[in-house]
Amino acid sequence: WQAGSVDLTRYSTIASKQITPDKIATTSKGLAQLGALVSVEYLEPVGFDDQPVGTKGYLYRMVCSNGVVYEQLVLDAAGKVTGIVFRDKMPQ
């Protein structure tokens, strides 16, 4: 995402349809301001209301040379990404 190159084959059909070139460009621009990735820390599993059977959510803290970003990642039963969110603050 930071480099502006997203492999849509890793995403579910529904999720990949929502990932437009504009969304990639906007997200890439924001993440690029954080500088180079220094480390990734897995924080905890993430659940949500009406979570479909077989999906699993994860929360990561990405430390970059100029800041930190939190990534919430949701995978379906087949291991495809069904949701991804980057946040500048720890989600509540």
PDB file of N, CA and C in Angstrom:
ATOM      1  N   TRP A   1       0.832  -1.190   0.000  1.00  0.00           N
ATOM      2  CA  TRP A   1       0.000   0.000   0.000  1.00  0.00           C
ATOM      3  C   TRP A   1       0.869   1.243   0.000  1.00  0.00           C
ATOM      4  N   GLN A   2       1.929   1.247   0.782  1.00  0.00           N
ATOM      5  CA  GLN A   2       2.763   2.450   0.877  1.00  0.00           C
ATOM      6  C   GLN A   2       3.419   2.780  -0.463  1.00  0.00           C
ATOM      7  N   ALA A   3       3.786   1.760  -1.216  1.00  0.00           N
ATOM      8  CA  ALA A   3       4.438   1.973  -2.507  1.00  0.00           C
ATOM      9  C   ALA A   3       3.433   2.231  -3.629  1.00  0.00           C
ATOM     10  N   GLY A   4       2.149   2.094  -3.328  1.00  0.00           N
ATOM     11  CA  GLY A   4       1.127   2.337  -4.346  1.00  0.00           C
ATOM     12  C   GLY A   4       0.889   1.157  -5.260  1.00  0.00           C
ATOM     13  N   SER A   5       1.308  -0.026  -4.832  1.00  0.00           N
ATOM     14  CA  SER A   5       1.140  -1.238  -5.622  1.00  0.00           C
ATOM     15  C   SER A   5       0.427  -2.278  -4.762  1.00  0.00           C
ATOM     16  N   VAL A   6      -0.775  -2.653  -5.172  1.00  0.00           N
ATOM     17  CA  VAL A   6      -1.581  -3.590  -4.388  1.00  0.00           C
ATOM     18  C   VAL A   6      -1.902  -4.808  -5.248  1.00  0.00           C
ATOM     19  N   ASP A   7      -1.587  -5.991  -4.750  1.00  0.00           N
ATOM     20  CA  ASP A   7      -1.877  -7.238  -5.453  1.00  0.00           C
ATOM     21  C   ASP A   7      -3.313  -7.646  -5.148  1.00  0.00           C
ATOM     22  N   LEU A   8      -4.214  -7.345  -6.048  1.00  0.00           N
ATOM     23  CA  LEU A   8      -5.643  -7.592  -5.815  1.00  0.00           C
ATOM     24  C   LEU A   8      -5.989  -9.073  -5.764  1.00  0.00           C
ATOM     25  N   THR A   9      -5.095  -9.953  -6.199  1.00  0.00           N
ATOM     26  CA  THR A   9      -5.379 -11.394  -6.110  1.00  0.00           C
ATOM     27  C   THR A   9      -5.370 -11.867  -4.662  1.00  0.00           C
ATOM     28  N   ARG A  10      -4.839 -11.070  -3.761  1.00  0.00           N
ATOM     29  CA  ARG A  10      -4.811 -11.421  -2.336  1.00  0.00           C
ATOM     30  C   ARG A  10      -6.090 -10.993  -1.606  1.00  0.00           C
ATOM     31  N   TYR A  11      -7.003 -10.337  -2.343  1.00  0.00           N
ATOM     32  CA  TYR A  11      -8.226  -9.801  -1.757  1.00  0.00           C
ATOM     33  C   TYR A  11      -9.437 -10.588  -2.243  1.00  0.00           C
ATOM     34  N   SER A  12     -10.466 -10.631  -1.410  1.00  0.00           N
ATOM     35  CA  SER A  12     -11.718 -11.273  -1.813  1.00  0.00           C
ATOM     36  C   SER A  12     -12.312 -10.499  -2.993  1.00  0.00           C
ATOM     37  N   THR A  13     -13.214 -11.132  -3.708  1.00  0.00           N
ATOM     38  CA  THR A  13     -13.838 -10.493  -4.863  1.00  0.00           C
ATOM     39  C   THR A  13     -14.528  -9.195  -4.470  1.00  0.00           C
ATOM     40  N   ILE A  14     -15.261  -9.217  -3.378  1.00  0.00           N
ATOM     41  CA  ILE A  14     -15.978  -8.020  -2.918  1.00  0.00           C
ATOM     42  C   ILE A  14     -14.998  -6.915  -2.538  1.00  0.00           C
ATOM     43  N   ALA A  15     -13.958  -7.265  -1.785  1.00  0.00           N
ATOM     44  CA  ALA A  15     -12.986  -6.252  -1.351  1.00  0.00           C
ATOM     45  C   ALA A  15     -12.221  -5.677  -2.534  1.00  0.00           C
ATOM     46  N   SER A  16     -11.818  -6.518  -3.473  1.00  0.00           N
ATOM     47  CA  SER A  16     -11.012  -6.028  -4.593  1.00  0.00           C
ATOM     48  C   SER A  16     -11.788  -5.053  -5.476  1.00  0.00           C
ATOM     49  N   LYS A  17     -13.101  -5.200  -5.533  1.00  0.00           N
ATOM     50  CA  LYS A  17     -13.919  -4.263  -6.314  1.00  0.00           C
ATOM     51  C   LYS A  17     -13.958  -2.872  -5.687  1.00  0.00           C
ATOM     52  N   GLN A  18     -13.698  -2.793  -4.380  1.00  0.00           N
ATOM     53  CA  GLN A  18     -13.731  -1.513  -3.670  1.00  0.00           C
ATOM     54  C   GLN A  18     -12.375  -0.800  -3.685  1.00  0.00           C
ATOM     55  N   ILE A  19     -11.347  -1.496  -4.143  1.00  0.00           N
ATOM     56  CA  ILE A  19     -10.000  -0.924  -4.156  1.00  0.00           C
ATOM     57  C   ILE A  19      -9.754  -0.295  -5.524  1.00  0.00           C
ATOM     58  N   THR A  20     -10.019   0.988  -5.597  1.00  0.00           N
ATOM     59  CA  THR A  20      -9.886   1.725  -6.855  1.00  0.00           C
ATOM     60  C   THR A  20      -8.479   2.324  -6.966  1.00  0.00           C
ATOM     61  N   PRO A  21      -8.071   2.694  -8.169  1.00  0.00           N
ATOM     62  CA  PRO A  21      -6.784   3.379  -8.316  1.00  0.00           C
ATOM     63  C   PRO A  21      -6.697   4.649  -7.461  1.00  0.00           C
ATOM     64  N   ASP A  22      -7.810   5.380  -7.332  1.00  0.00           N
ATOM     65  CA  ASP A  22      -7.806   6.593  -6.487  1.00  0.00           C
ATOM     66  C   ASP A  22      -7.589   6.241  -5.022  1.00  0.00           C
ATOM     67  N   LYS A  23      -8.221   5.161  -4.548  1.00  0.00           N
ATOM     68  CA  LYS A  23      -8.069   4.743  -3.150  1.00  0.00           C
ATOM     69  C   LYS A  23      -6.621   4.330  -2.887  1.00  0.00           C
ATOM     70  N   ILE A  24      -6.024   3.613  -3.825  1.00  0.00           N
ATOM     71  CA  ILE A  24      -4.627   3.201  -3.675  1.00  0.00           C
ATOM     72  C   ILE A  24      -3.722   4.426  -3.634  1.00  0.00           C
ATOM     73  N   ALA A  25      -3.935   5.365  -4.546  1.00  0.00           N
ATOM     74  CA  ALA A  25      -3.097   6.570  -4.608  1.00  0.00           C
ATOM     75  C   ALA A  25      -3.213   7.404  -3.342  1.00  0.00           C
ATOM     76  N   THR A  26      -4.433   7.603  -2.866  1.00  0.00           N
ATOM     77  CA  THR A  26      -4.652   8.400  -1.654  1.00  0.00           C
ATOM     78  C   THR A  26      -4.015   7.736  -0.436  1.00  0.00           C
ATOM     79  N   THR A  27      -4.222   6.439  -0.300  1.00  0.00           N
ATOM     80  CA  THR A  27      -3.658   5.704   0.842  1.00  0.00           C
ATOM     81  C   THR A  27      -2.140   5.692   0.766  1.00  0.00           C
ATOM     82  N   SER A  28      -1.605   5.454  -0.413  1.00  0.00           N
ATOM     83  CA  SER A  28      -0.160   5.435  -0.609  1.00  0.00           C
ATOM     84  C   SER A  28       0.463   6.773  -0.219  1.00  0.00           C
ATOM     85  N   LYS A  29      -0.161   7.852  -0.634  1.00  0.00           N
ATOM     86  CA  LYS A  29       0.356   9.189  -0.309  1.00  0.00           C
ATOM     87  C   LYS A  29       0.407   9.400   1.204  1.00  0.00           C
ATOM     88  N   GLY A  30      -0.647   9.010   1.901  1.00  0.00           N
ATOM     89  CA  GLY A  30      -0.680   9.163   3.351  1.00  0.00           C
ATOM     90  C   GLY A  30       0.353   8.296   4.054  1.00  0.00           C
ATOM     91  N   LEU A  31       0.464   7.038   3.616  1.00  0.00           N
ATOM     92  CA  LEU A  31       1.422   6.127   4.245  1.00  0.00           C
ATOM     93  C   LEU A  31       2.863   6.512   3.924  1.00  0.00           C
ATOM     94  N   ALA A  32       3.114   7.039   2.738  1.00  0.00           N
ATOM     95  CA  ALA A  32       4.467   7.428   2.349  1.00  0.00           C
ATOM     96  C   ALA A  32       5.027   8.521   3.258  1.00  0.00           C
ATOM     97  N   GLN A  33       4.162   9.363   3.789  1.00  0.00           N
ATOM     98  CA  GLN A  33       4.602  10.428   4.694  1.00  0.00           C
ATOM     99  C   GLN A  33       5.209   9.868   5.979  1.00  0.00           C
ATOM    100  N   LEU A  34       4.901   8.607   6.276  1.00  0.00           N
ATOM    101  CA  LEU A  34       5.425   7.990   7.497  1.00  0.00           C
ATOM    102  C   LEU A  34       6.861   7.506   7.334  1.00  0.00           C
ATOM    103  N   GLY A  35       7.349   7.474   6.119  1.00  0.00           N
ATOM    104  CA  GLY A  35       8.721   7.022   5.881  1.00  0.00           C
ATOM    105  C   GLY A  35       8.819   5.511   5.814  1.00  0.00           C
ATOM    106  N   ALA A  36      10.049   5.035   5.827  1.00  0.00           N
ATOM    107  CA  ALA A  36      10.325   3.604   5.675  1.00  0.00           C
ATOM    108  C   ALA A  36       9.780   2.797   6.848  1.00  0.00           C
ATOM    109  N   LEU A  37       9.313   1.602   6.527  1.00  0.00           N
ATOM    110  CA  LEU A  37       8.838   0.678   7.560  1.00  0.00           C
ATOM    111  C   LEU A  37      10.024   0.165   8.355  1.00  0.00           C
ATOM    112  N   VAL A  38       9.949   0.304   9.680  1.00  0.00           N
ATOM    113  CA  VAL A  38      11.027  -0.120  10.570  1.00  0.00           C
ATOM    114  C   VAL A  38      10.700  -1.461  11.217  1.00  0.00           C
ATOM    115  N   SER A  39       9.454  -1.593  11.706  1.00  0.00           N
ATOM    116  CA  SER A  39       9.062  -2.851  12.350  1.00  0.00           C
ATOM    117  C   SER A  39       7.547  -3.001  12.347  1.00  0.00           C
ATOM    118  N   VAL A  40       7.107  -4.252  12.511  1.00  0.00           N
ATOM    119  CA  VAL A  40       5.690  -4.587  12.580  1.00  0.00           C
ATOM    120  C   VAL A  40       5.460  -5.372  13.865  1.00  0.00           C
ATOM    121  N   GLU A  41       4.450  -4.976  14.609  1.00  0.00           N
ATOM    122  CA  GLU A  41       4.123  -5.647  15.872  1.00  0.00           C
ATOM    123  C   GLU A  41       2.674  -6.110  15.836  1.00  0.00           C
ATOM    124  N   TYR A  42       2.471  -7.405  15.987  1.00  0.00           N
ATOM    125  CA  TYR A  42       1.113  -7.942  16.102  1.00  0.00           C
ATOM    126  C   TYR A  42       0.604  -7.590  17.493  1.00  0.00           C
ATOM    127  N   LEU A  43      -0.589  -6.989  17.575  1.00  0.00           N
ATOM    128  CA  LEU A  43      -1.123  -6.569  18.863  1.00  0.00           C
ATOM    129  C   LEU A  43      -2.169  -7.534  19.414  1.00  0.00           C
ATOM    130  N   GLU A  44      -3.194  -7.841  18.607  1.00  0.00           N
ATOM    131  CA  GLU A  44      -4.271  -8.679  19.137  1.00  0.00           C
ATOM    132  C   GLU A  44      -5.238  -9.081  18.033  1.00  0.00           C
ATOM    133  N   PRO A  45      -6.025 -10.121  18.315  1.00  0.00           N
ATOM    134  CA  PRO A  45      -7.092 -10.449  17.367  1.00  0.00           C
ATOM    135  C   PRO A  45      -8.173  -9.383  17.434  1.00  0.00           C
ATOM    136  N   VAL A  46      -8.889  -9.194  16.335  1.00  0.00           N
ATOM    137  CA  VAL A  46      -9.939  -8.188  16.265  1.00  0.00           C
ATOM    138  C   VAL A  46     -11.240  -8.868  15.859  1.00  0.00           C
ATOM    139  N   GLY A  47     -12.285  -8.610  16.619  1.00  0.00           N
ATOM    140  CA  GLY A  47     -13.608  -9.102  16.274  1.00  0.00           C
ATOM    141  C   GLY A  47     -14.521  -7.932  15.965  1.00  0.00           C
ATOM    142  N   PHE A  48     -15.649  -8.219  15.352  1.00  0.00           N
ATOM    143  CA  PHE A  48     -16.589  -7.158  15.037  1.00  0.00           C
ATOM    144  C   PHE A  48     -17.997  -7.728  14.982  1.00  0.00           C
ATOM    145  N   ASP A  49     -18.994  -6.855  15.077  1.00  0.00           N
ATOM    146  CA  ASP A  49     -20.388  -7.271  15.045  1.00  0.00           C
ATOM    147  C   ASP A  49     -20.703  -7.972  13.729  1.00  0.00           C
ATOM    148  N   ASP A  50     -21.522  -9.001  13.808  1.00  0.00           N
ATOM    149  CA  ASP A  50     -21.957  -9.751  12.625  1.00  0.00           C
ATOM    150  C   ASP A  50     -20.783 -10.301  11.823  1.00  0.00           C
ATOM    151  N   GLN A  51     -19.742 -10.713  12.522  1.00  0.00           N
ATOM    152  CA  GLN A  51     -18.568 -11.266  11.857  1.00  0.00           C
ATOM    153  C   GLN A  51     -18.941 -12.582  11.174  1.00  0.00           C
ATOM    154  N   PRO A  52     -18.746 -12.692   9.859  1.00  0.00           N
ATOM    155  CA  PRO A  52     -19.076 -13.929   9.159  1.00  0.00           C
ATOM    156  C   PRO A  52     -18.255 -15.113   9.681  1.00  0.00           C
ATOM    157  N   VAL A  53     -18.841 -16.282   9.666  1.00  0.00           N
ATOM    158  CA  VAL A  53     -18.164 -17.496  10.117  1.00  0.00           C
ATOM    159  C   VAL A  53     -16.902 -17.699   9.282  1.00  0.00           C
ATOM    160  N   GLY A  54     -15.819 -18.018   9.946  1.00  0.00           N
ATOM    161  CA  GLY A  54     -14.564 -18.301   9.253  1.00  0.00           C
ATOM    162  C   GLY A  54     -13.657 -17.104   9.063  1.00  0.00           C
ATOM    163  N   THR A  55     -14.147 -15.890   9.322  1.00  0.00           N
ATOM    164  CA  THR A  55     -13.280 -14.719   9.178  1.00  0.00           C
ATOM    165  C   THR A  55     -12.475 -14.510  10.453  1.00  0.00           C
ATOM    166  N   LYS A  56     -11.307 -13.941  10.282  1.00  0.00           N
ATOM    167  CA  LYS A  56     -10.446 -13.638  11.422  1.00  0.00           C
ATOM    168  C   LYS A  56      -9.881 -12.243  11.228  1.00  0.00           C
ATOM    169  N   GLY A  57      -9.875 -11.466  12.302  1.00  0.00           N
ATOM    170  CA  GLY A  57      -9.346 -10.110  12.250  1.00  0.00           C
ATOM    171  C   GLY A  57      -8.094  -9.972  13.095  1.00  0.00           C
ATOM    172  N   TYR A  58      -7.211  -9.109  12.652  1.00  0.00           N
ATOM    173  CA  TYR A  58      -5.929  -8.915  13.327  1.00  0.00           C
ATOM    174  C   TYR A  58      -5.599  -7.426  13.392  1.00  0.00           C
ATOM    175  N   LEU A  59      -4.919  -7.027  14.451  1.00  0.00           N
ATOM    176  CA  LEU A  59      -4.485  -5.646  14.616  1.00  0.00           C
ATOM    177  C   LEU A  59      -2.964  -5.611  14.722  1.00  0.00           C
ATOM    178  N   TYR A  60      -2.361  -4.753  13.906  1.00  0.00           N
ATOM    179  CA  TYR A  60      -0.911  -4.594  13.877  1.00  0.00           C
ATOM    180  C   TYR A  60      -0.533  -3.144  14.123  1.00  0.00           C
ATOM    181  N   ARG A  61       0.624  -2.956  14.716  1.00  0.00           N
ATOM    182  CA  ARG A  61       1.226  -1.630  14.875  1.00  0.00           C
ATOM    183  C   ARG A  61       2.439  -1.592  13.964  1.00  0.00           C
ATOM    184  N   MET A  62       2.424  -0.665  13.003  1.00  0.00           N
ATOM    185  CA  MET A  62       3.515  -0.536  12.045  1.00  0.00           C
ATOM    186  C   MET A  62       4.331   0.691  12.430  1.00  0.00           C
ATOM    187  N   VAL A  63       5.571   0.475  12.794  1.00  0.00           N
ATOM    188  CA  VAL A  63       6.462   1.575  13.164  1.00  0.00           C
ATOM    189  C   VAL A  63       7.274   1.947  11.924  1.00  0.00           C
ATOM    190  N   CYS A  64       7.207   3.220  11.574  1.00  0.00           N
ATOM    191  CA  CYS A  64       7.937   3.738  10.416  1.00  0.00           C
ATOM    192  C   CYS A  64       8.947   4.785  10.883  1.00  0.00           C
ATOM    193  N   SER A  65       9.828   5.186  10.002  1.00  0.00           N
ATOM    194  CA  SER A  65      10.876   6.133  10.397  1.00  0.00           C
ATOM    195  C   SER A  65      10.328   7.484  10.834  1.00  0.00           C
ATOM    196  N   ASN A  66       9.109   7.858  10.380  1.00  0.00           N
ATOM    197  CA  ASN A  66       8.543   9.158  10.735  1.00  0.00           C
ATOM    198  C   ASN A  66       7.231   9.069  11.495  1.00  0.00           C
ATOM    199  N   GLY A  67       6.876   7.901  11.993  1.00  0.00           N
ATOM    200  CA  GLY A  67       5.616   7.789  12.727  1.00  0.00           C
ATOM    201  C   GLY A  67       5.127   6.365  12.823  1.00  0.00           C
ATOM    202  N   VAL A  68       3.895   6.234  13.290  1.00  0.00           N
ATOM    203  CA  VAL A  68       3.278   4.928  13.534  1.00  0.00           C
ATOM    204  C   VAL A  68       1.917   4.891  12.858  1.00  0.00           C
ATOM    205  N   VAL A  69       1.542   3.727  12.356  1.00  0.00           N
ATOM    206  CA  VAL A  69       0.206   3.520  11.818  1.00  0.00           C
ATOM    207  C   VAL A  69      -0.288   2.157  12.314  1.00  0.00           C
ATOM    208  N   TYR A  70      -1.591   2.081  12.572  1.00  0.00           N
ATOM    209  CA  TYR A  70      -2.208   0.836  12.999  1.00  0.00           C
ATOM    210  C   TYR A  70      -2.984   0.257  11.825  1.00  0.00           C
ATOM    211  N   GLU A  71      -2.835  -1.039  11.623  1.00  0.00           N
ATOM    212  CA  GLU A  71      -3.512  -1.710  10.528  1.00  0.00           C
ATOM    213  C   GLU A  71      -4.447  -2.772  11.090  1.00  0.00           C
ATOM    214  N   GLN A  72      -5.713  -2.689  10.691  1.00  0.00           N
ATOM    215  CA  GLN A  72      -6.676  -3.737  11.000  1.00  0.00           C
ATOM    216  C   GLN A  72      -6.862  -4.530   9.718  1.00  0.00           C
ATOM    217  N   LEU A  73      -6.684  -5.843   9.819  1.00  0.00           N
ATOM    218  CA  LEU A  73      -6.738  -6.717   8.656  1.00  0.00           C
ATOM    219  C   LEU A  73      -7.734  -7.834   8.942  1.00  0.00           C
ATOM    220  N   VAL A  74      -8.656  -8.076   8.013  1.00  0.00           N
ATOM    221  CA  VAL A  74      -9.644  -9.141   8.161  1.00  0.00           C
ATOM    222  C   VAL A  74      -9.484 -10.108   6.996  1.00  0.00           C
ATOM    223  N   LEU A  75      -9.360 -11.398   7.328  1.00  0.00           N
ATOM    224  CA  LEU A  75      -9.219 -12.449   6.326  1.00  0.00           C
ATOM    225  C   LEU A  75     -10.446 -13.347   6.347  1.00  0.00           C
ATOM    226  N   ASP A  76     -10.854 -13.798   5.163  1.00  0.00           N
ATOM    227  CA  ASP A  76     -11.973 -14.737   5.102  1.00  0.00           C
ATOM    228  C   ASP A  76     -11.462 -16.161   5.312  1.00  0.00           C
ATOM    229  N   ALA A  77     -12.353 -17.139   5.263  1.00  0.00           N
ATOM    230  CA  ALA A  77     -11.990 -18.533   5.522  1.00  0.00           C
ATOM    231  C   ALA A  77     -10.972 -19.060   4.511  1.00  0.00           C
ATOM    232  N   ALA A  78     -10.924 -18.478   3.312  1.00  0.00           N
ATOM    233  CA  ALA A  78      -9.980 -18.901   2.282  1.00  0.00           C
ATOM    234  C   ALA A  78      -8.635 -18.175   2.393  1.00  0.00           C
ATOM    235  N   GLY A  79      -8.503 -17.269   3.375  1.00  0.00           N
ATOM    236  CA  GLY A  79      -7.261 -16.524   3.557  1.00  0.00           C
ATOM    237  C   GLY A  79      -7.144 -15.276   2.706  1.00  0.00           C
ATOM    238  N   LYS A  80      -8.233 -14.882   2.055  1.00  0.00           N
ATOM    239  CA  LYS A  80      -8.235 -13.657   1.251  1.00  0.00           C
ATOM    240  C   LYS A  80      -8.579 -12.465   2.145  1.00  0.00           C
ATOM    241  N   VAL A  81      -7.987 -11.326   1.869  1.00  0.00           N
ATOM    242  CA  VAL A  81      -8.274 -10.106   2.620  1.00  0.00           C
ATOM    243  C   VAL A  81      -9.681  -9.635   2.265  1.00  0.00           C
ATOM    244  N   THR A  82     -10.511  -9.470   3.298  1.00  0.00           N
ATOM    245  CA  THR A  82     -11.868  -8.956   3.076  1.00  0.00           C
ATOM    246  C   THR A  82     -12.018  -7.543   3.615  1.00  0.00           C
ATOM    247  N   GLY A  83     -11.050  -7.103   4.394  1.00  0.00           N
ATOM    248  CA  GLY A  83     -11.081  -5.753   4.936  1.00  0.00           C
ATOM    249  C   GLY A  83      -9.707  -5.328   5.400  1.00  0.00           C
ATOM    250  N   ILE A  84      -9.388  -4.072   5.161  1.00  0.00           N
ATOM    251  CA  ILE A  84      -8.119  -3.512   5.613  1.00  0.00           C
ATOM    252  C   ILE A  84      -8.348  -2.031   5.917  1.00  0.00           C
ATOM    253  N   VAL A  85      -7.875  -1.614   7.085  1.00  0.00           N
ATOM    254  CA  VAL A  85      -8.029  -0.220   7.498  1.00  0.00           C
ATOM    255  C   VAL A  85      -6.717   0.224   8.128  1.00  0.00           C
ATOM    256  N   PHE A  86      -6.251   1.402   7.746  1.00  0.00           N
ATOM    257  CA  PHE A  86      -5.079   2.019   8.360  1.00  0.00           C
ATOM    258  C   PHE A  86      -5.563   3.190   9.203  1.00  0.00           C
ATOM    259  N   ARG A  87      -5.052   3.284  10.435  1.00  0.00           N
ATOM    260  CA  ARG A  87      -5.455   4.362  11.349  1.00  0.00           C
ATOM    261  C   ARG A  87      -4.221   4.989  11.981  1.00  0.00           C
ATOM    262  N   ASP A  88      -4.298   6.275  12.242  1.00  0.00           N
ATOM    263  CA  ASP A  88      -3.165   6.939  12.876  1.00  0.00           C
ATOM    264  C   ASP A  88      -3.183   6.822  14.395  1.00  0.00           C
ATOM    265  N   LYS A  89      -4.314   6.373  14.957  1.00  0.00           N
ATOM    266  CA  LYS A  89      -4.438   6.164  16.400  1.00  0.00           C
ATOM    267  C   LYS A  89      -4.943   4.760  16.662  1.00  0.00           C
ATOM    268  N   MET A  90      -4.631   4.272  17.839  1.00  0.00           N
ATOM    269  CA  MET A  90      -5.078   2.938  18.239  1.00  0.00           C
ATOM    270  C   MET A  90      -6.601   2.896  18.235  1.00  0.00           C
ATOM    271  N   PRO A  91      -7.206   1.967  17.469  1.00  0.00           N
ATOM    272  CA  PRO A  91      -8.668   1.883  17.452  1.00  0.00           C
ATOM    273  C   PRO A  91      -9.215   1.465  18.805  1.00  0.00           C
ATOM    274  N   GLN A  92     -10.388   1.963  19.118  1.00  0.00           N
ATOM    275  CA  GLN A  92     -11.026   1.646  20.408  1.00  0.00           C
ATOM    276  C   GLN A  92     -11.934   0.453  20.278  1.00  0.00           C
TER     277      GLN A  92
END
